[in-house]
Amino acid sequence: MEVVIAPTESIGEIVADDVATLLEAKPHAVIGLATGSSPLRAYDSLADRVERGELSFAEARAFTLDEYVGLPAGHPCSYRSVIHREFVARVDFADGAVTTPDGNAADLDAEAESFDWRIAAAGGVDLQILGIGTHGHIAFNEPGSSLASDTRVKMLTEQTRRDNARFFSDGMDAVPQLCLTQGIATIMRARHILLVATGEGKADAVRALVEGGVSAFRPASILQHHPRVTVVVDPQAASRLVYAEYYSNASERRPSYQT
Ligand code: GLP
C-alpha cells in the first residue's frame, strides 16, 4: 500500500496523472469510476485535459461502482445521472462505453451477477478510483459485508443514508434503503486501486484502512491484501495516521511504486 499525503488542492491532479499515465500506455484501458464528492477534483482535471486535447477516453471503457435501488430513471441523485453529469458528459467516451448497474432491473440478483460478468468480459478493471465512507465502506459495502462478496443487493446503514442525504433535496427520507454495489471481491480484482479521501471527517476511516486490523467491520481495510493500492489523502484525512511522517517521506523519495 502506498500512502500519498498531499494538499487538498493537488489531490485531483495526482489522481488525474495516474489515469493519464494509464491511458497513454493503454488507450483501451478499463477505468472504474466512483461517485461521491472525493473524486470530483480529479474529474475536473481530467475533463480539462480532454478539452485541451491532451487526453482521450475515446477507446477506453468504464464501470461504475454502485447504484441506488428504485430511484426513477433520470433521477438527479441516481449514480447513473451523477456520473454522467460530473464526468462522462464532459469527456469523450464512445457511446455505450460506460456501464452502470441498473437499480431498476426487474431481477436485481441477475443484474448483479451479469454486472461482474460484463466487467470480466471487458478484460477487468485496470484502475479503480475509490472513495471511502465515514465508517469505512468502499462502494456501498457496509460494515459486516463479506470480504469475499461479489456484486449484489445491499441494505444501506443509517449512517450512509445520513451522509448522503445532503445530495437529496427532500432529505434523508428520500434516500433509498437498498442499493446494488460491486462486491469487495469484485473491487479487489482491479489491477490498481486508487482511493481518495479528504477532510477530517474521513480521518478515522483512513486510520482503520491503513493501520487497523483487516475486518469486515471496516470493509476498506481489505485493501491491505491488494498488491497495488494507492491511498491519496490530504493532511486532514491523514491526521490520525501514526506513521504519517514516514508515508510522506517514503512517497516523496520513492524510486517507483512501493507496496
Ligand atoms: C457513497 C458512495 C461511495 C463513496 C462514499 C464517499 O456512499 N457509495 O462510493 O466513496 O459515498 O463519498 P464522498 O466522497 O462524497 O465522501
mmCIF file of C-alpha atoms and ligand atoms in Angstrom:
data_model
loop_
_atom_site.group_PDB
_atom_site.id
_atom_site.type_symbol
_atom_site.label_atom_id
_atom_site.label_comp_id
_atom_site.label_asym_id
_atom_site.label_seq_id
_atom_site.Cartn_x
_atom_site.Cartn_y
_atom_site.Cartn_z
ATOM 1 C CA MET A 1 0.000 0.000 0.000
ATOM 2 C CA GLU A 2 1.308 3.433 -0.851
ATOM 3 C CA VAL A 3 0.031 6.415 1.120
ATOM 4 C CA VAL A 4 0.421 9.807 -0.545
ATOM 5 C CA ILE A 5 -0.313 12.808 1.673
ATOM 6 C CA ALA A 6 -0.799 15.964 -0.355
ATOM 7 C CA PRO A 7 -2.501 19.354 -0.079
ATOM 8 C CA THR A 8 -6.243 19.134 -0.788
ATOM 9 C CA GLU A 9 -5.897 21.306 -3.915
ATOM 10 C CA SER A 10 -3.359 18.997 -5.544
ATOM 11 C CA ILE A 11 -5.196 15.700 -4.992
ATOM 12 C CA GLY A 12 -7.236 15.953 -8.180
ATOM 13 C CA GLU A 13 -4.064 16.376 -10.254
ATOM 14 C CA ILE A 14 -2.368 13.397 -8.584
ATOM 15 C CA VAL A 15 -5.300 11.105 -9.399
ATOM 16 C CA ALA A 16 -5.667 12.532 -12.920
ATOM 17 C CA ASP A 17 -1.936 11.976 -13.544
ATOM 18 C CA ASP A 18 -2.333 8.254 -12.771
ATOM 19 C CA VAL A 19 -5.343 7.959 -15.097
ATOM 20 C CA ALA A 20 -3.452 9.824 -17.850
ATOM 21 C CA THR A 21 -0.358 7.634 -17.462
ATOM 22 C CA LEU A 22 -2.515 4.531 -17.791
ATOM 23 C CA LEU A 23 -4.310 5.834 -20.896
ATOM 24 C CA GLU A 24 -1.025 6.774 -22.555
ATOM 25 C CA ALA A 25 0.228 3.214 -22.101
ATOM 26 C CA LYS A 26 -3.139 1.566 -22.769
ATOM 27 C CA PRO A 27 -5.695 3.764 -24.603
ATOM 28 C CA HIS A 28 -8.305 0.972 -24.392
ATOM 29 C CA ALA A 29 -7.963 0.677 -20.597
ATOM 30 C CA VAL A 30 -10.923 -0.101 -18.353
ATOM 31 C CA ILE A 31 -11.431 2.518 -15.651
ATOM 32 C CA GLY A 32 -13.524 2.045 -12.504
ATOM 33 C CA LEU A 33 -15.400 5.244 -11.687
ATOM 34 C CA ALA A 34 -16.651 6.266 -8.237
ATOM 35 C CA THR A 35 -19.374 8.727 -7.377
ATOM 36 C CA GLY A 36 -19.319 10.901 -4.264
ATOM 37 C CA SER A 37 -17.505 14.173 -3.741
ATOM 38 C CA SER A 38 -13.985 12.740 -3.259
ATOM 39 C CA PRO A 39 -13.082 12.181 -6.948
ATOM 40 C CA LEU A 40 -14.657 15.423 -8.223
ATOM 41 C CA ARG A 41 -11.413 17.372 -8.397
ATOM 42 C CA ALA A 42 -9.851 14.529 -10.380
ATOM 43 C CA TYR A 43 -12.806 14.519 -12.778
ATOM 44 C CA ASP A 44 -12.440 18.292 -13.245
ATOM 45 C CA SER A 45 -8.761 17.879 -14.047
ATOM 46 C CA LEU A 46 -9.422 15.007 -16.476
ATOM 47 C CA ALA A 47 -12.182 16.961 -18.242
ATOM 48 C CA ASP A 48 -9.814 19.950 -18.604
ATOM 49 C CA ARG A 49 -7.115 17.720 -20.109
ATOM 50 C CA VAL A 50 -9.595 16.273 -22.634
ATOM 51 C CA GLU A 51 -10.769 19.765 -23.546
ATOM 52 C CA ARG A 52 -7.165 20.844 -24.118
ATOM 53 C CA GLY A 53 -6.637 17.823 -26.393
ATOM 54 C CA GLU A 54 -4.026 16.262 -24.079
ATOM 55 C CA LEU A 55 -6.014 13.158 -23.198
ATOM 56 C CA SER A 56 -8.718 10.995 -24.711
ATOM 57 C CA PHE A 57 -11.114 8.358 -23.388
ATOM 58 C CA ALA A 58 -12.312 7.518 -26.925
ATOM 59 C CA GLU A 59 -11.017 3.944 -26.784
ATOM 60 C CA ALA A 60 -11.457 3.427 -23.038
ATOM 61 C CA ARG A 61 -14.298 1.753 -21.190
ATOM 62 C CA ALA A 62 -15.604 2.358 -17.689
ATOM 63 C CA PHE A 63 -17.702 0.692 -14.994
ATOM 64 C CA THR A 64 -19.251 2.449 -12.040
ATOM 65 C CA LEU A 65 -19.294 1.020 -8.533
ATOM 66 C CA ASP A 66 -22.826 1.187 -7.283
ATOM 67 C CA GLU A 67 -26.395 2.451 -7.663
ATOM 68 C CA TYR A 68 -29.447 3.094 -5.512
ATOM 69 C CA VAL A 69 -32.332 0.692 -5.958
ATOM 70 C CA GLY A 70 -35.652 2.138 -7.007
ATOM 71 C CA LEU A 71 -34.910 5.751 -7.889
ATOM 72 C CA PRO A 72 -36.861 6.705 -11.020
ATOM 73 C CA ALA A 73 -34.784 6.622 -14.226
ATOM 74 C CA GLY A 74 -33.156 10.017 -14.721
ATOM 75 C CA HIS A 75 -33.475 10.986 -11.034
ATOM 76 C CA PRO A 76 -30.727 13.588 -10.456
ATOM 77 C CA CYS A 77 -29.353 11.638 -7.445
ATOM 78 C CA SER A 78 -29.141 8.276 -9.191
ATOM 79 C CA TYR A 79 -25.485 7.427 -9.563
ATOM 80 C CA ARG A 80 -26.020 6.911 -13.300
ATOM 81 C CA SER A 81 -27.145 10.560 -13.560
ATOM 82 C CA VAL A 82 -24.428 11.795 -11.210
ATOM 83 C CA ILE A 83 -21.505 10.146 -13.001
ATOM 84 C CA HIS A 84 -22.889 11.262 -16.365
ATOM 85 C CA ARG A 85 -23.241 14.858 -15.189
ATOM 86 C CA GLU A 86 -19.993 15.087 -13.205
ATOM 87 C CA PHE A 87 -17.728 13.248 -15.604
ATOM 88 C CA VAL A 88 -18.925 11.183 -18.552
ATOM 89 C CA ALA A 89 -20.684 14.033 -20.375
ATOM 90 C CA ARG A 90 -17.547 16.178 -20.043
ATOM 91 C CA VAL A 91 -15.125 13.766 -21.712
ATOM 92 C CA ASP A 92 -15.091 11.783 -24.945
ATOM 93 C CA PHE A 93 -16.117 8.201 -24.140
ATOM 94 C CA ALA A 94 -17.706 6.395 -27.091
ATOM 95 C CA ASP A 95 -21.439 5.701 -26.820
ATOM 96 C CA GLY A 96 -22.075 2.687 -24.624
ATOM 97 C CA ALA A 97 -18.552 2.635 -23.191
ATOM 98 C CA VAL A 98 -19.676 3.377 -19.622
ATOM 99 C CA THR A 99 -21.618 0.678 -17.797
ATOM 100 C CA THR A 100 -23.559 1.325 -14.590
ATOM 101 C CA PRO A 101 -25.578 -1.185 -12.560
ATOM 102 C CA ASP A 102 -29.326 -0.859 -13.185
ATOM 103 C CA GLY A 103 -31.057 -0.188 -9.878
ATOM 104 C CA ASN A 104 -34.448 -0.627 -11.560
ATOM 105 C CA ALA A 105 -33.782 -4.039 -13.094
ATOM 106 C CA ALA A 106 -36.748 -6.405 -12.714
ATOM 107 C CA ASP A 107 -34.356 -9.068 -11.409
ATOM 108 C CA LEU A 108 -31.740 -7.317 -9.279
ATOM 109 C CA ASP A 109 -29.835 -10.515 -8.459
ATOM 110 C CA ALA A 110 -29.471 -11.313 -12.160
ATOM 111 C CA GLU A 111 -28.377 -7.731 -12.828
ATOM 112 C CA ALA A 112 -25.730 -8.022 -10.103
ATOM 113 C CA GLU A 113 -24.408 -11.301 -11.440
ATOM 114 C CA SER A 114 -24.310 -10.067 -15.016
ATOM 115 C CA PHE A 115 -22.504 -6.897 -13.935
ATOM 116 C CA ASP A 116 -19.498 -8.899 -12.746
ATOM 117 C CA TRP A 117 -19.566 -10.898 -15.984
ATOM 118 C CA ARG A 118 -19.582 -7.692 -18.015
ATOM 119 C CA ILE A 119 -16.502 -6.435 -16.140
ATOM 120 C CA ALA A 120 -14.729 -9.731 -16.753
ATOM 121 C CA ALA A 121 -15.721 -9.727 -20.441
ATOM 122 C CA ALA A 122 -14.185 -6.260 -20.799
ATOM 123 C CA GLY A 123 -10.899 -7.674 -19.510
ATOM 124 C CA GLY A 124 -11.223 -6.499 -15.898
ATOM 125 C CA VAL A 125 -10.677 -3.070 -14.391
ATOM 126 C CA ASP A 126 -7.199 -1.615 -14.874
ATOM 127 C CA LEU A 127 -7.556 1.329 -12.499
ATOM 128 C CA GLN A 128 -10.309 1.628 -9.921
ATOM 129 C CA ILE A 129 -10.947 5.046 -8.390
ATOM 130 C CA LEU A 130 -12.481 4.742 -4.912
ATOM 131 C CA GLY A 131 -13.760 6.985 -2.165
ATOM 132 C CA ILE A 132 -14.381 5.828 1.398
ATOM 133 C CA GLY A 133 -17.414 6.245 3.636
ATOM 134 C CA THR A 134 -17.085 7.808 7.088
ATOM 135 C CA HIS A 135 -17.421 4.329 8.636
ATOM 136 C CA GLY A 136 -15.020 2.731 6.195
ATOM 137 C CA HIS A 137 -17.226 1.428 3.398
ATOM 138 C CA ILE A 138 -15.979 1.153 -0.179
ATOM 139 C CA ALA A 139 -18.657 1.457 -2.865
ATOM 140 C CA PHE A 140 -21.706 0.542 -0.758
ATOM 141 C CA ASN A 141 -20.059 -2.377 1.074
ATOM 142 C CA GLU A 142 -21.300 -1.528 4.526
ATOM 143 C CA PRO A 143 -19.738 -2.782 7.785
ATOM 144 C CA GLY A 144 -20.280 -6.519 8.056
ATOM 145 C CA SER A 145 -20.011 -7.048 4.298
ATOM 146 C CA SER A 146 -18.422 -10.290 3.258
ATOM 147 C CA LEU A 147 -14.827 -9.614 2.311
ATOM 148 C CA ALA A 148 -15.362 -12.181 -0.471
ATOM 149 C CA SER A 149 -18.588 -10.629 -1.822
ATOM 150 C CA ASP A 150 -19.484 -10.228 -5.473
ATOM 151 C CA THR A 151 -21.798 -7.525 -6.832
ATOM 152 C CA ARG A 152 -25.126 -7.782 -5.019
ATOM 153 C CA VAL A 153 -28.065 -6.036 -3.416
ATOM 154 C CA LYS A 154 -27.181 -4.466 -0.064
ATOM 155 C CA MET A 155 -29.088 -2.561 2.599
ATOM 156 C CA LEU A 156 -27.626 0.831 3.471
ATOM 157 C CA THR A 157 -26.778 1.790 7.042
ATOM 158 C CA GLU A 158 -28.418 4.784 8.697
ATOM 159 C CA GLN A 159 -25.020 6.477 8.713
ATOM 160 C CA THR A 160 -24.591 6.175 4.938
ATOM 161 C CA ARG A 161 -28.136 7.382 4.330
ATOM 162 C CA ARG A 162 -27.492 10.339 6.661
ATOM 163 C CA ASP A 163 -24.154 11.135 4.959
ATOM 164 C CA ASN A 164 -25.734 11.010 1.508
ATOM 165 C CA ALA A 165 -28.918 12.920 2.432
ATOM 166 C CA ARG A 166 -27.078 16.150 1.584
ATOM 167 C CA PHE A 167 -27.491 15.341 -2.115
ATOM 168 C CA PHE A 168 -31.277 14.801 -1.896
ATOM 169 C CA SER A 169 -33.470 17.909 -1.816
ATOM 170 C CA ASP A 170 -36.098 16.031 0.247
ATOM 171 C CA GLY A 171 -33.567 14.942 2.885
ATOM 172 C CA MET A 172 -32.867 11.572 4.434
ATOM 173 C CA ASP A 173 -36.333 10.059 3.886
ATOM 174 C CA ALA A 174 -35.735 10.330 0.148
ATOM 175 C CA VAL A 175 -32.508 8.291 0.311
ATOM 176 C CA PRO A 176 -33.263 4.707 -0.748
ATOM 177 C CA GLN A 177 -32.709 1.880 1.731
ATOM 178 C CA LEU A 178 -31.304 -0.551 -0.834
ATOM 179 C CA CYS A 179 -28.547 -0.406 -3.388
ATOM 180 C CA LEU A 180 -26.706 -2.525 -5.905
ATOM 181 C CA THR A 181 -22.995 -2.469 -5.185
ATOM 182 C CA GLN A 182 -19.879 -4.033 -6.604
ATOM 183 C CA GLY A 183 -18.732 -6.588 -4.061
ATOM 184 C CA ILE A 184 -15.478 -6.446 -2.205
ATOM 185 C CA ALA A 185 -14.088 -9.341 -4.259
ATOM 186 C CA THR A 186 -15.190 -7.512 -7.415
ATOM 187 C CA ILE A 187 -13.280 -4.392 -6.367
ATOM 188 C CA MET A 188 -10.245 -6.425 -5.300
ATOM 189 C CA ARG A 189 -9.966 -7.841 -8.840
ATOM 190 C CA ALA A 190 -8.997 -4.391 -10.200
ATOM 191 C CA ARG A 191 -5.303 -4.265 -11.103
ATOM 192 C CA HIS A 192 -4.630 -0.927 -9.410
ATOM 193 C CA ILE A 193 -6.818 0.749 -6.811
ATOM 194 C CA LEU A 194 -6.582 4.458 -6.140
ATOM 195 C CA LEU A 195 -8.503 5.551 -3.059
ATOM 196 C CA VAL A 196 -9.081 9.253 -2.416
ATOM 197 C CA ALA A 197 -10.111 10.794 0.907
ATOM 198 C CA THR A 198 -10.143 14.378 2.091
ATOM 199 C CA GLY A 199 -11.151 16.143 5.273
ATOM 200 C CA GLU A 200 -11.170 15.464 9.000
ATOM 201 C CA GLY A 201 -14.435 13.526 8.672
ATOM 202 C CA LYS A 202 -12.540 10.716 6.922
ATOM 203 C CA ALA A 203 -9.622 10.549 9.396
ATOM 204 C CA ASP A 204 -10.989 7.594 11.416
ATOM 205 C CA ALA A 205 -11.892 5.626 8.313
ATOM 206 C CA VAL A 206 -8.440 6.268 6.790
ATOM 207 C CA ARG A 207 -6.725 5.187 10.014
ATOM 208 C CA ALA A 208 -8.717 1.938 10.019
ATOM 209 C CA LEU A 209 -7.993 1.386 6.319
ATOM 210 C CA VAL A 210 -4.228 1.875 6.540
ATOM 211 C CA GLU A 211 -3.289 0.948 10.101
ATOM 212 C CA GLY A 212 -6.189 -1.056 11.523
ATOM 213 C CA GLY A 213 -6.729 -4.772 11.506
ATOM 214 C CA VAL A 214 -8.369 -6.258 8.424
ATOM 215 C CA SER A 215 -12.002 -6.609 9.345
ATOM 216 C CA ALA A 216 -15.448 -6.658 7.797
ATOM 217 C CA PHE A 217 -16.262 -4.039 10.443
ATOM 218 C CA ARG A 218 -14.153 -1.582 8.382
ATOM 219 C CA PRO A 219 -14.515 -3.000 4.865
ATOM 220 C CA ALA A 220 -11.862 -0.761 3.255
ATOM 221 C CA SER A 221 -9.225 -2.473 5.411
ATOM 222 C CA ILE A 222 -9.344 -5.428 2.973
ATOM 223 C CA LEU A 223 -7.269 -3.248 0.629
ATOM 224 C CA GLN A 224 -4.246 -4.172 2.780
ATOM 225 C CA HIS A 225 -4.442 -7.521 0.969
ATOM 226 C CA HIS A 226 -4.303 -5.962 -2.515
ATOM 227 C CA PRO A 227 -0.911 -5.879 -4.257
ATOM 228 C CA ARG A 228 -1.308 -2.377 -5.696
ATOM 229 C CA VAL A 229 -3.228 0.252 -3.761
ATOM 230 C CA THR A 230 -2.508 3.977 -3.685
ATOM 231 C CA VAL A 231 -4.222 5.948 -0.919
ATOM 232 C CA VAL A 232 -4.236 9.676 -1.716
ATOM 233 C CA VAL A 233 -5.220 11.786 1.269
ATOM 234 C CA ASP A 234 -4.978 15.370 2.420
ATOM 235 C CA PRO A 235 -3.366 16.258 5.777
ATOM 236 C CA GLN A 236 -6.797 16.382 7.471
ATOM 237 C CA ALA A 237 -7.771 12.888 6.351
ATOM 238 C CA ALA A 238 -4.252 11.697 7.311
ATOM 239 C CA SER A 239 -4.366 13.390 10.712
ATOM 240 C CA ARG A 240 -4.841 10.168 12.729
ATOM 241 C CA LEU A 241 -2.220 8.083 10.935
ATOM 242 C CA VAL A 242 0.522 7.032 13.343
ATOM 243 C CA TYR A 243 3.100 6.749 10.538
ATOM 244 C CA ALA A 244 2.035 9.852 8.556
ATOM 245 C CA GLU A 245 5.547 11.299 8.521
ATOM 246 C CA TYR A 246 7.056 8.046 7.291
ATOM 247 C CA TYR A 247 4.474 7.744 4.498
ATOM 248 C CA SER A 248 5.205 11.326 3.387
ATOM 249 C CA ASN A 249 8.949 10.764 3.307
ATOM 250 C CA ALA A 250 8.590 7.441 1.540
ATOM 251 C CA SER A 251 6.291 8.716 -1.191
ATOM 252 C CA GLU A 252 8.498 11.765 -1.861
ATOM 253 C CA ARG A 253 11.668 9.714 -2.182
ATOM 254 C CA ARG A 254 10.371 6.506 -3.646
ATOM 255 C CA PRO A 255 12.077 5.266 -6.807
ATOM 256 C CA SER A 256 8.744 3.865 -8.009
ATOM 257 C CA TYR A 257 5.560 2.421 -6.552
ATOM 258 C CA GLN A 258 6.238 0.786 -3.190
ATOM 259 C CA THR A 259 3.953 -1.831 -1.719
HETATM 260 C C1 GLP B 1 -21.027 6.909 -1.176
HETATM 261 C C2 GLP B 1 -20.541 6.004 -2.295
HETATM 262 C C3 GLP B 1 -19.107 5.642 -2.129
HETATM 263 C C4 GLP B 1 -18.297 6.864 -1.778
HETATM 264 C C5 GLP B 1 -18.741 7.391 -0.464
HETATM 265 C C6 GLP B 1 -17.956 8.610 -0.008
HETATM 266 O O1 GLP B 1 -21.703 6.264 -0.172
HETATM 267 N N1 GLP B 1 -21.312 4.829 -2.431
HETATM 268 O O2 GLP B 1 -18.630 5.042 -3.313
HETATM 269 O O3 GLP B 1 -16.944 6.527 -1.719
HETATM 270 O O4 GLP B 1 -20.087 7.730 -0.553
HETATM 271 O O5 GLP B 1 -18.497 9.749 -0.566
HETATM 272 P P1 GLP B 1 -17.821 11.158 -0.543
HETATM 273 O O6 GLP B 1 -16.679 11.066 -1.465
HETATM 274 O O7 GLP B 1 -18.877 12.098 -1.042
HETATM 275 O O8 GLP B 1 -17.427 11.433 0.848
#
